[in-house]
Amino acid sequence: MSDTFNALLRAQTEKDPAFAEVYERELKRIQTYDRIVNTIEEHRENLGLTKKRMAQDSGIPYSSVRRLLTSSGREVNPTVGTLADLAASVNLRLTLEPDAERLETHS
């Protein structure tokens, strides 16, 4: 992001707490999606699997696998089931962990 955009974003979040809350929530959603997909993609590459083979193993159409693994979280919205199937196809499973930052702010 450009410095100008970052400055505008910072000004808007300081001025509008509701905007800041929505922005932070969306940013975390995108970062979480990216972290999951990047981990799945890394394991796929380490196993030497093609996206086509991953699609066959997961039962997810190839076009969907390709789109999910090459898009940012802003562009797609897969179900947890789809992410779990993709993860399983590379011998991973999805797990949840506490958000330490949120726990600190709600204490």
mmCIF file of N, CA and C in Angstrom:
data_model
loop_
_atom_site.group_PDB
_atom_site.id
_atom_site.type_symbol
_atom_site.label_atom_id
_atom_site.label_comp_id
_atom_site.label_asym_id
_atom_site.label_seq_id
_atom_site.Cartn_x
_atom_site.Cartn_y
_atom_site.Cartn_z
ATOM 1 N N MET A 1 0.846 -1.186 0.000
ATOM 2 C CA MET A 1 0.000 0.000 0.000
ATOM 3 C C MET A 1 0.886 1.241 0.000
ATOM 4 N N SER A 2 0.387 2.261 -0.619
ATOM 5 C CA SER A 2 1.175 3.489 -0.707
ATOM 6 C C SER A 2 1.160 4.238 0.621
ATOM 7 N N ASP A 3 2.146 5.091 0.790
ATOM 8 C CA ASP A 3 2.218 5.913 2.003
ATOM 9 C C ASP A 3 1.001 6.818 2.123
ATOM 10 N N THR A 4 0.535 7.343 0.988
ATOM 11 C CA THR A 4 -0.643 8.217 1.001
ATOM 12 C C THR A 4 -1.868 7.454 1.476
ATOM 13 N N PHE A 5 -2.049 6.247 0.936
ATOM 14 C CA PHE A 5 -3.191 5.431 1.350
ATOM 15 C C PHE A 5 -3.103 5.110 2.836
ATOM 16 N N ASN A 6 -1.922 4.716 3.288
ATOM 17 C CA ASN A 6 -1.741 4.393 4.706
ATOM 18 C C ASN A 6 -2.039 5.592 5.595
ATOM 19 N N ALA A 7 -1.632 6.770 5.168
ATOM 20 C CA ALA A 7 -1.905 7.983 5.945
ATOM 21 C C ALA A 7 -3.406 8.261 6.000
ATOM 22 N N LEU A 8 -4.090 8.101 4.876
ATOM 23 C CA LEU A 8 -5.546 8.302 4.847
ATOM 24 C C LEU A 8 -6.256 7.269 5.719
ATOM 25 N N LEU A 9 -5.810 6.028 5.628
ATOM 26 C CA LEU A 9 -6.406 4.965 6.432
ATOM 27 C C LEU A 9 -6.201 5.228 7.918
ATOM 28 N N ARG A 10 -5.012 5.614 8.297
ATOM 29 C CA ARG A 10 -4.712 5.922 9.696
ATOM 30 C C ARG A 10 -5.594 7.072 10.190
ATOM 31 N N ALA A 11 -5.738 8.108 9.378
ATOM 32 C CA ALA A 11 -6.576 9.254 9.760
ATOM 33 C C ALA A 11 -8.029 8.833 9.934
ATOM 34 N N GLN A 12 -8.523 7.993 9.022
ATOM 35 C CA GLN A 12 -9.922 7.550 9.104
ATOM 36 C C GLN A 12 -10.153 6.674 10.335
ATOM 37 N N THR A 13 -9.212 5.786 10.633
ATOM 38 C CA THR A 13 -9.391 4.910 11.792
ATOM 39 C C THR A 13 -9.295 5.687 13.097
ATOM 40 N N GLU A 14 -8.478 6.729 13.127
ATOM 41 C CA GLU A 14 -8.386 7.564 14.333
ATOM 42 C C GLU A 14 -9.642 8.408 14.514
ATOM 43 N N LYS A 15 -10.233 8.831 13.419
ATOM 44 C CA LYS A 15 -11.403 9.705 13.456
ATOM 45 C C LYS A 15 -12.698 8.936 13.741
ATOM 46 N N ASP A 16 -12.768 7.689 13.265
ATOM 47 C CA ASP A 16 -14.025 6.943 13.315
ATOM 48 C C ASP A 16 -13.806 5.568 13.958
ATOM 49 N N PRO A 17 -14.109 5.423 15.255
ATOM 50 C CA PRO A 17 -13.892 4.143 15.935
ATOM 51 C C PRO A 17 -14.681 2.983 15.312
ATOM 52 N N ALA A 18 -15.881 3.252 14.811
ATOM 53 C CA ALA A 18 -16.672 2.185 14.184
ATOM 54 C C ALA A 18 -15.976 1.686 12.916
ATOM 55 N N PHE A 19 -15.454 2.617 12.127
ATOM 56 C CA PHE A 19 -14.705 2.243 10.928
ATOM 57 C C PHE A 19 -13.477 1.426 11.317
ATOM 58 N N ALA A 20 -12.778 1.867 12.342
ATOM 59 C CA ALA A 20 -11.569 1.172 12.790
ATOM 60 C C ALA A 20 -11.886 -0.262 13.192
ATOM 61 N N GLU A 21 -13.002 -0.453 13.881
ATOM 62 C CA GLU A 21 -13.389 -1.797 14.320
ATOM 63 C C GLU A 21 -13.687 -2.699 13.128
ATOM 64 N N VAL A 22 -14.455 -2.195 12.168
ATOM 65 C CA VAL A 22 -14.783 -2.974 10.970
ATOM 66 C C VAL A 22 -13.518 -3.272 10.168
ATOM 67 N N TYR A 23 -12.662 -2.279 10.028
ATOM 68 C CA TYR A 23 -11.412 -2.459 9.289
ATOM 69 C C TYR A 23 -10.547 -3.540 9.941
ATOM 70 N N GLU A 24 -10.379 -3.480 11.237
ATOM 71 C CA GLU A 24 -9.554 -4.467 11.945
ATOM 72 C C GLU A 24 -10.136 -5.872 11.814
ATOM 73 N N ARG A 25 -11.447 -5.984 11.916
ATOM 74 C CA ARG A 25 -12.095 -7.290 11.792
ATOM 75 C C ARG A 25 -11.871 -7.868 10.388
ATOM 76 N N GLU A 26 -12.047 -7.035 9.368
ATOM 77 C CA GLU A 26 -11.849 -7.492 7.989
ATOM 78 C C GLU A 26 -10.382 -7.831 7.726
ATOM 79 N N LEU A 27 -9.481 -7.035 8.248
ATOM 80 C CA LEU A 27 -8.055 -7.301 8.086
ATOM 81 C C LEU A 27 -7.683 -8.650 8.707
ATOM 82 N N LYS A 28 -8.193 -8.930 9.897
ATOM 83 C CA LYS A 28 -7.910 -10.224 10.547
ATOM 84 C C LYS A 28 -8.487 -11.377 9.743
ATOM 85 N N ARG A 29 -9.688 -11.180 9.169
ATOM 86 C CA ARG A 29 -10.306 -12.228 8.357
ATOM 87 C C ARG A 29 -9.418 -12.542 7.158
ATOM 88 N N ILE A 30 -8.958 -11.512 6.477
ATOM 89 C CA ILE A 30 -8.110 -11.703 5.301
ATOM 90 C C ILE A 30 -6.783 -12.348 5.694
ATOM 91 N N GLN A 31 -6.187 -11.895 6.782
ATOM 92 C CA GLN A 31 -4.912 -12.463 7.229
ATOM 93 C C GLN A 31 -5.070 -13.929 7.622
ATOM 94 N N THR A 32 -6.182 -14.270 8.257
ATOM 95 C CA THR A 32 -6.433 -15.659 8.641
ATOM 96 C C THR A 32 -6.574 -16.530 7.403
ATOM 97 N N TYR A 33 -7.383 -16.071 6.452
ATOM 98 C CA TYR A 33 -7.556 -16.814 5.202
ATOM 99 C C TYR A 33 -6.203 -17.004 4.513
ATOM 100 N N ASP A 34 -5.450 -15.928 4.382
ATOM 101 C CA ASP A 34 -4.149 -16.016 3.715
ATOM 102 C C ASP A 34 -3.211 -16.984 4.428
ATOM 103 N N ARG A 35 -3.217 -16.966 5.752
ATOM 104 C CA ARG A 35 -2.350 -17.869 6.522
ATOM 105 C C ARG A 35 -2.737 -19.331 6.259
ATOM 106 N N ILE A 36 -4.031 -19.623 6.245
ATOM 107 C CA ILE A 36 -4.497 -20.991 5.996
ATOM 108 C C ILE A 36 -4.100 -21.434 4.593
ATOM 109 N N VAL A 37 -4.430 -20.613 3.615
ATOM 110 C CA VAL A 37 -4.172 -20.978 2.223
ATOM 111 C C VAL A 37 -2.671 -21.079 1.949
ATOM 112 N N ASN A 38 -1.888 -20.170 2.488
ATOM 113 C CA ASN A 38 -0.439 -20.234 2.277
ATOM 114 C C ASN A 38 0.155 -21.502 2.879
ATOM 115 N N THR A 39 -0.345 -21.922 4.035
ATOM 116 C CA THR A 39 0.138 -23.159 4.658
ATOM 117 C C THR A 39 -0.234 -24.366 3.806
ATOM 118 N N ILE A 40 -1.480 -24.402 3.330
ATOM 119 C CA ILE A 40 -1.920 -25.504 2.466
ATOM 120 C C ILE A 40 -1.076 -25.540 1.195
ATOM 121 N N GLU A 41 -0.883 -24.383 0.582
ATOM 122 C CA GLU A 41 -0.102 -24.306 -0.662
ATOM 123 C C GLU A 41 1.347 -24.737 -0.432
ATOM 124 N N GLU A 42 1.928 -24.335 0.676
ATOM 125 C CA GLU A 42 3.306 -24.731 0.995
ATOM 126 C C GLU A 42 3.412 -26.250 1.135
ATOM 127 N N HIS A 43 2.449 -26.848 1.824
ATOM 128 C CA HIS A 43 2.471 -28.307 1.991
ATOM 129 C C HIS A 43 2.237 -29.015 0.658
ATOM 130 N N ARG A 44 1.364 -28.469 -0.177
ATOM 131 C CA ARG A 44 1.131 -29.054 -1.501
ATOM 132 C C ARG A 44 2.438 -29.085 -2.288
ATOM 133 N N GLU A 45 3.145 -27.966 -2.290
ATOM 134 C CA GLU A 45 4.415 -27.893 -3.017
ATOM 135 C C GLU A 45 5.454 -28.845 -2.426
ATOM 136 N N ASN A 46 5.530 -28.911 -1.091
ATOM 137 C CA ASN A 46 6.493 -29.809 -0.438
ATOM 138 C C ASN A 46 6.225 -31.272 -0.765
ATOM 139 N N LEU A 47 4.948 -31.615 -0.939
ATOM 140 C CA LEU A 47 4.579 -32.990 -1.286
ATOM 141 C C LEU A 47 4.730 -33.263 -2.778
ATOM 142 N N GLY A 48 4.953 -32.218 -3.558
ATOM 143 C CA GLY A 48 5.087 -32.383 -5.002
ATOM 144 C C GLY A 48 3.770 -32.648 -5.704
ATOM 145 N N LEU A 49 2.668 -32.237 -5.088
ATOM 146 C CA LEU A 49 1.352 -32.446 -5.697
ATOM 147 C C LEU A 49 1.010 -31.305 -6.642
ATOM 148 N N THR A 50 0.389 -31.653 -7.744
ATOM 149 C CA THR A 50 -0.142 -30.614 -8.620
ATOM 150 C C THR A 50 -1.496 -30.174 -8.068
ATOM 151 N N LYS A 51 -1.948 -29.015 -8.501
ATOM 152 C CA LYS A 51 -3.278 -28.558 -8.086
ATOM 153 C C LYS A 51 -4.347 -29.498 -8.629
ATOM 154 N N LYS A 52 -4.083 -30.060 -9.800
ATOM 155 C CA LYS A 52 -5.035 -31.011 -10.387
ATOM 156 C C LYS A 52 -5.163 -32.253 -9.503
ATOM 157 N N ARG A 53 -4.034 -32.766 -9.034
ATOM 158 C CA ARG A 53 -4.058 -33.947 -8.155
ATOM 159 C C ARG A 53 -4.731 -33.598 -6.827
ATOM 160 N N MET A 54 -4.446 -32.407 -6.327
ATOM 161 C CA MET A 54 -5.072 -31.958 -5.085
ATOM 162 C C MET A 54 -6.591 -31.907 -5.254
ATOM 163 N N ALA A 55 -7.040 -31.433 -6.402
ATOM 164 C CA ALA A 55 -8.476 -31.379 -6.680
ATOM 165 C C ALA A 55 -9.066 -32.788 -6.676
ATOM 166 N N GLN A 56 -8.386 -33.723 -7.307
ATOM 167 C CA GLN A 56 -8.867 -35.105 -7.332
ATOM 168 C C GLN A 56 -8.932 -35.685 -5.924
ATOM 169 N N ASP A 57 -7.882 -35.470 -5.148
ATOM 170 C CA ASP A 57 -7.819 -36.022 -3.793
ATOM 171 C C ASP A 57 -8.849 -35.400 -2.858
ATOM 172 N N SER A 58 -9.143 -34.127 -3.060
ATOM 173 C CA SER A 58 -10.062 -33.425 -2.155
ATOM 174 C C SER A 58 -11.513 -33.486 -2.606
ATOM 175 N N GLY A 59 -11.743 -33.848 -3.874
ATOM 176 C CA GLY A 59 -13.105 -33.853 -4.398
ATOM 177 C C GLY A 59 -13.622 -32.466 -4.746
ATOM 178 N N ILE A 60 -12.732 -31.499 -4.791
ATOM 179 C CA ILE A 60 -13.091 -30.119 -5.119
ATOM 180 C C ILE A 60 -12.721 -29.883 -6.581
ATOM 181 N N PRO A 61 -13.605 -29.242 -7.355
ATOM 182 C CA PRO A 61 -13.274 -28.994 -8.766
ATOM 183 C C PRO A 61 -11.938 -28.262 -8.923
ATOM 184 N N TYR A 62 -11.195 -28.656 -9.963
ATOM 185 C CA TYR A 62 -9.883 -28.061 -10.207
ATOM 186 C C TYR A 62 -9.951 -26.543 -10.288
ATOM 187 N N SER A 63 -10.960 -26.015 -10.975
ATOM 188 C CA SER A 63 -11.063 -24.556 -11.120
ATOM 189 C C SER A 63 -11.199 -23.881 -9.761
ATOM 190 N N SER A 64 -11.888 -24.528 -8.836
ATOM 191 C CA SER A 64 -12.040 -23.968 -7.486
ATOM 192 C C SER A 64 -10.728 -24.029 -6.718
ATOM 193 N N VAL A 65 -10.028 -25.149 -6.824
ATOM 194 C CA VAL A 65 -8.730 -25.281 -6.144
ATOM 195 C C VAL A 65 -7.776 -24.210 -6.650
ATOM 196 N N ARG A 66 -7.706 -24.060 -7.961
ATOM 197 C CA ARG A 66 -6.812 -23.058 -8.548
ATOM 198 C C ARG A 66 -7.168 -21.660 -8.056
ATOM 199 N N ARG A 67 -8.455 -21.337 -8.063
ATOM 200 C CA ARG A 67 -8.893 -20.007 -7.617
ATOM 201 C C ARG A 67 -8.597 -19.795 -6.133
ATOM 202 N N LEU A 68 -8.861 -20.805 -5.314
ATOM 203 C CA LEU A 68 -8.631 -20.686 -3.872
ATOM 204 C C LEU A 68 -7.155 -20.513 -3.534
ATOM 205 N N LEU A 69 -6.298 -21.184 -4.266
ATOM 206 C CA LEU A 69 -4.870 -21.139 -3.949
ATOM 207 C C LEU A 69 -4.134 -19.975 -4.601
ATOM 208 N N THR A 70 -4.801 -19.249 -5.467
ATOM 209 C CA THR A 70 -4.134 -18.126 -6.125
ATOM 210 C C THR A 70 -4.800 -16.791 -5.836
ATOM 211 N N SER A 71 -5.831 -16.778 -5.002
ATOM 212 C CA SER A 71 -6.546 -15.539 -4.695
ATOM 213 C C SER A 71 -6.226 -15.069 -3.296
ATOM 214 N N SER A 72 -6.463 -13.822 -3.083
ATOM 215 C CA SER A 72 -6.371 -13.261 -1.737
ATOM 216 C C SER A 72 -7.711 -13.472 -1.050
ATOM 217 N N GLY A 73 -7.736 -13.399 0.254
ATOM 218 C CA GLY A 73 -8.967 -13.568 1.018
ATOM 219 C C GLY A 73 -10.054 -12.584 0.660
ATOM 220 N N ARG A 74 -9.713 -11.525 -0.014
ATOM 221 C CA ARG A 74 -10.719 -10.538 -0.401
ATOM 222 C C ARG A 74 -11.561 -11.021 -1.569
ATOM 223 N N GLU A 75 -11.084 -12.003 -2.322
ATOM 224 C CA GLU A 75 -11.722 -12.368 -3.578
ATOM 225 C C GLU A 75 -12.583 -13.617 -3.501
ATOM 226 N N VAL A 76 -12.373 -14.456 -2.528
ATOM 227 C CA VAL A 76 -13.137 -15.696 -2.414
ATOM 228 C C VAL A 76 -13.602 -15.863 -0.978
ATOM 229 N N ASN A 77 -14.602 -16.690 -0.817
ATOM 230 C CA ASN A 77 -15.128 -16.925 0.522
ATOM 231 C C ASN A 77 -15.484 -18.405 0.664
ATOM 232 N N PRO A 78 -14.469 -19.273 0.792
ATOM 233 C CA PRO A 78 -14.740 -20.706 0.876
ATOM 234 C C PRO A 78 -15.361 -21.074 2.219
ATOM 235 N N THR A 79 -16.052 -22.191 2.218
ATOM 236 C CA THR A 79 -16.601 -22.698 3.473
ATOM 237 C C THR A 79 -15.482 -23.336 4.291
ATOM 238 N N VAL A 80 -15.743 -23.512 5.558
ATOM 239 C CA VAL A 80 -14.782 -24.212 6.417
ATOM 240 C C VAL A 80 -14.600 -25.637 5.899
ATOM 241 N N GLY A 81 -15.678 -26.239 5.427
ATOM 242 C CA GLY A 81 -15.597 -27.591 4.881
ATOM 243 C C GLY A 81 -14.654 -27.683 3.693
ATOM 244 N N THR A 82 -14.714 -26.701 2.810
ATOM 245 C CA THR A 82 -13.823 -26.675 1.650
ATOM 246 C C THR A 82 -12.373 -26.541 2.094
ATOM 247 N N LEU A 83 -12.116 -25.629 3.020
ATOM 248 C CA LEU A 83 -10.748 -25.473 3.525
ATOM 249 C C LEU A 83 -10.277 -26.744 4.227
ATOM 250 N N ALA A 84 -11.167 -27.389 4.974
ATOM 251 C CA ALA A 84 -10.805 -28.634 5.657
ATOM 252 C C ALA A 84 -10.481 -29.728 4.645
ATOM 253 N N ASP A 85 -11.261 -29.818 3.562
ATOM 254 C CA ASP A 85 -10.991 -30.816 2.523
ATOM 255 C C ASP A 85 -9.656 -30.555 1.837
ATOM 256 N N LEU A 86 -9.374 -29.291 1.543
ATOM 257 C CA LEU A 86 -8.079 -28.952 0.941
ATOM 258 C C LEU A 86 -6.938 -29.306 1.885
ATOM 259 N N ALA A 87 -7.095 -28.948 3.145
ATOM 260 C CA ALA A 87 -6.060 -29.249 4.137
ATOM 261 C C ALA A 87 -5.835 -30.754 4.241
ATOM 262 N N ALA A 88 -6.908 -31.514 4.294
ATOM 263 C CA ALA A 88 -6.789 -32.968 4.417
ATOM 264 C C ALA A 88 -6.065 -33.577 3.218
ATOM 265 N N SER A 89 -6.233 -32.982 2.045
ATOM 266 C CA SER A 89 -5.584 -33.530 0.851
ATOM 267 C C SER A 89 -4.064 -33.396 0.897
ATOM 268 N N VAL A 90 -3.548 -32.561 1.807
ATOM 269 C CA VAL A 90 -2.093 -32.433 1.996
ATOM 270 C C VAL A 90 -1.700 -32.823 3.423
ATOM 271 N N ASN A 91 -2.520 -33.676 4.025
ATOM 272 C CA ASN A 91 -2.249 -34.237 5.352
ATOM 273 C C ASN A 91 -2.211 -33.194 6.464
ATOM 274 N N LEU A 92 -3.068 -32.188 6.360
ATOM 275 C CA LEU A 92 -3.209 -31.173 7.402
ATOM 276 C C LEU A 92 -4.635 -31.198 7.922
ATOM 277 N N ARG A 93 -4.841 -30.554 9.059
ATOM 278 C CA ARG A 93 -6.196 -30.351 9.561
ATOM 279 C C ARG A 93 -6.294 -28.943 10.114
ATOM 280 N N LEU A 94 -7.487 -28.406 10.073
ATOM 281 C CA LEU A 94 -7.712 -27.067 10.599
ATOM 282 C C LEU A 94 -7.897 -27.147 12.103
ATOM 283 N N THR A 95 -7.305 -26.208 12.805
ATOM 284 C CA THR A 95 -7.501 -26.111 14.249
ATOM 285 C C THR A 95 -7.746 -24.653 14.600
ATOM 286 N N LEU A 96 -8.356 -24.443 15.741
ATOM 287 C CA LEU A 96 -8.611 -23.091 16.222
ATOM 288 C C LEU A 96 -7.719 -22.819 17.417
ATOM 289 N N GLU A 97 -7.341 -21.558 17.563
ATOM 290 C CA GLU A 97 -6.524 -21.161 18.705
ATOM 291 C C GLU A 97 -7.040 -19.833 19.225
ATOM 292 N N PRO A 98 -6.852 -19.561 20.501
ATOM 293 C CA PRO A 98 -7.298 -18.277 21.054
ATOM 294 C C PRO A 98 -6.567 -17.116 20.387
ATOM 295 N N ASP A 99 -7.266 -16.019 20.248
ATOM 296 C CA ASP A 99 -6.679 -14.784 19.720
ATOM 297 C C ASP A 99 -6.168 -13.991 20.911
ATOM 298 N N ALA A 100 -4.877 -14.066 21.156
ATOM 299 C CA ALA A 100 -4.283 -13.433 22.336
ATOM 300 C C ALA A 100 -4.554 -11.934 22.376
ATOM 301 N N GLU A 101 -4.531 -11.281 21.219
ATOM 302 C CA GLU A 101 -4.783 -9.835 21.183
ATOM 303 C C GLU A 101 -6.189 -9.505 21.671
ATOM 304 N N ARG A 102 -7.163 -10.255 21.215
ATOM 305 C CA ARG A 102 -8.548 -9.998 21.634
ATOM 306 C C ARG A 102 -8.756 -10.351 23.095
ATOM 307 N N LEU A 103 -8.097 -11.406 23.548
ATOM 308 C CA LEU A 103 -8.234 -11.785 24.954
ATOM 309 C C LEU A 103 -7.735 -10.671 25.854
ATOM 310 N N GLU A 104 -6.633 -10.034 25.455
ATOM 311 C CA GLU A 104 -6.073 -8.936 26.252
ATOM 312 C C GLU A 104 -7.007 -7.733 26.285
ATOM 313 N N THR A 105 -7.671 -7.438 25.174
ATOM 314 C CA THR A 105 -8.543 -6.261 25.131
ATOM 315 C C THR A 105 -9.876 -6.501 25.821
ATOM 316 N N HIS A 106 -10.260 -7.758 26.006
ATOM 317 C CA HIS A 106 -11.526 -8.067 26.669
ATOM 318 C C HIS A 106 -11.357 -8.405 28.145
ATOM 319 N N SER A 107 -10.155 -8.285 28.650
ATOM 320 C CA SER A 107 -9.900 -8.596 30.071
ATOM 321 C C SER A 107 -10.257 -7.427 30.952
#
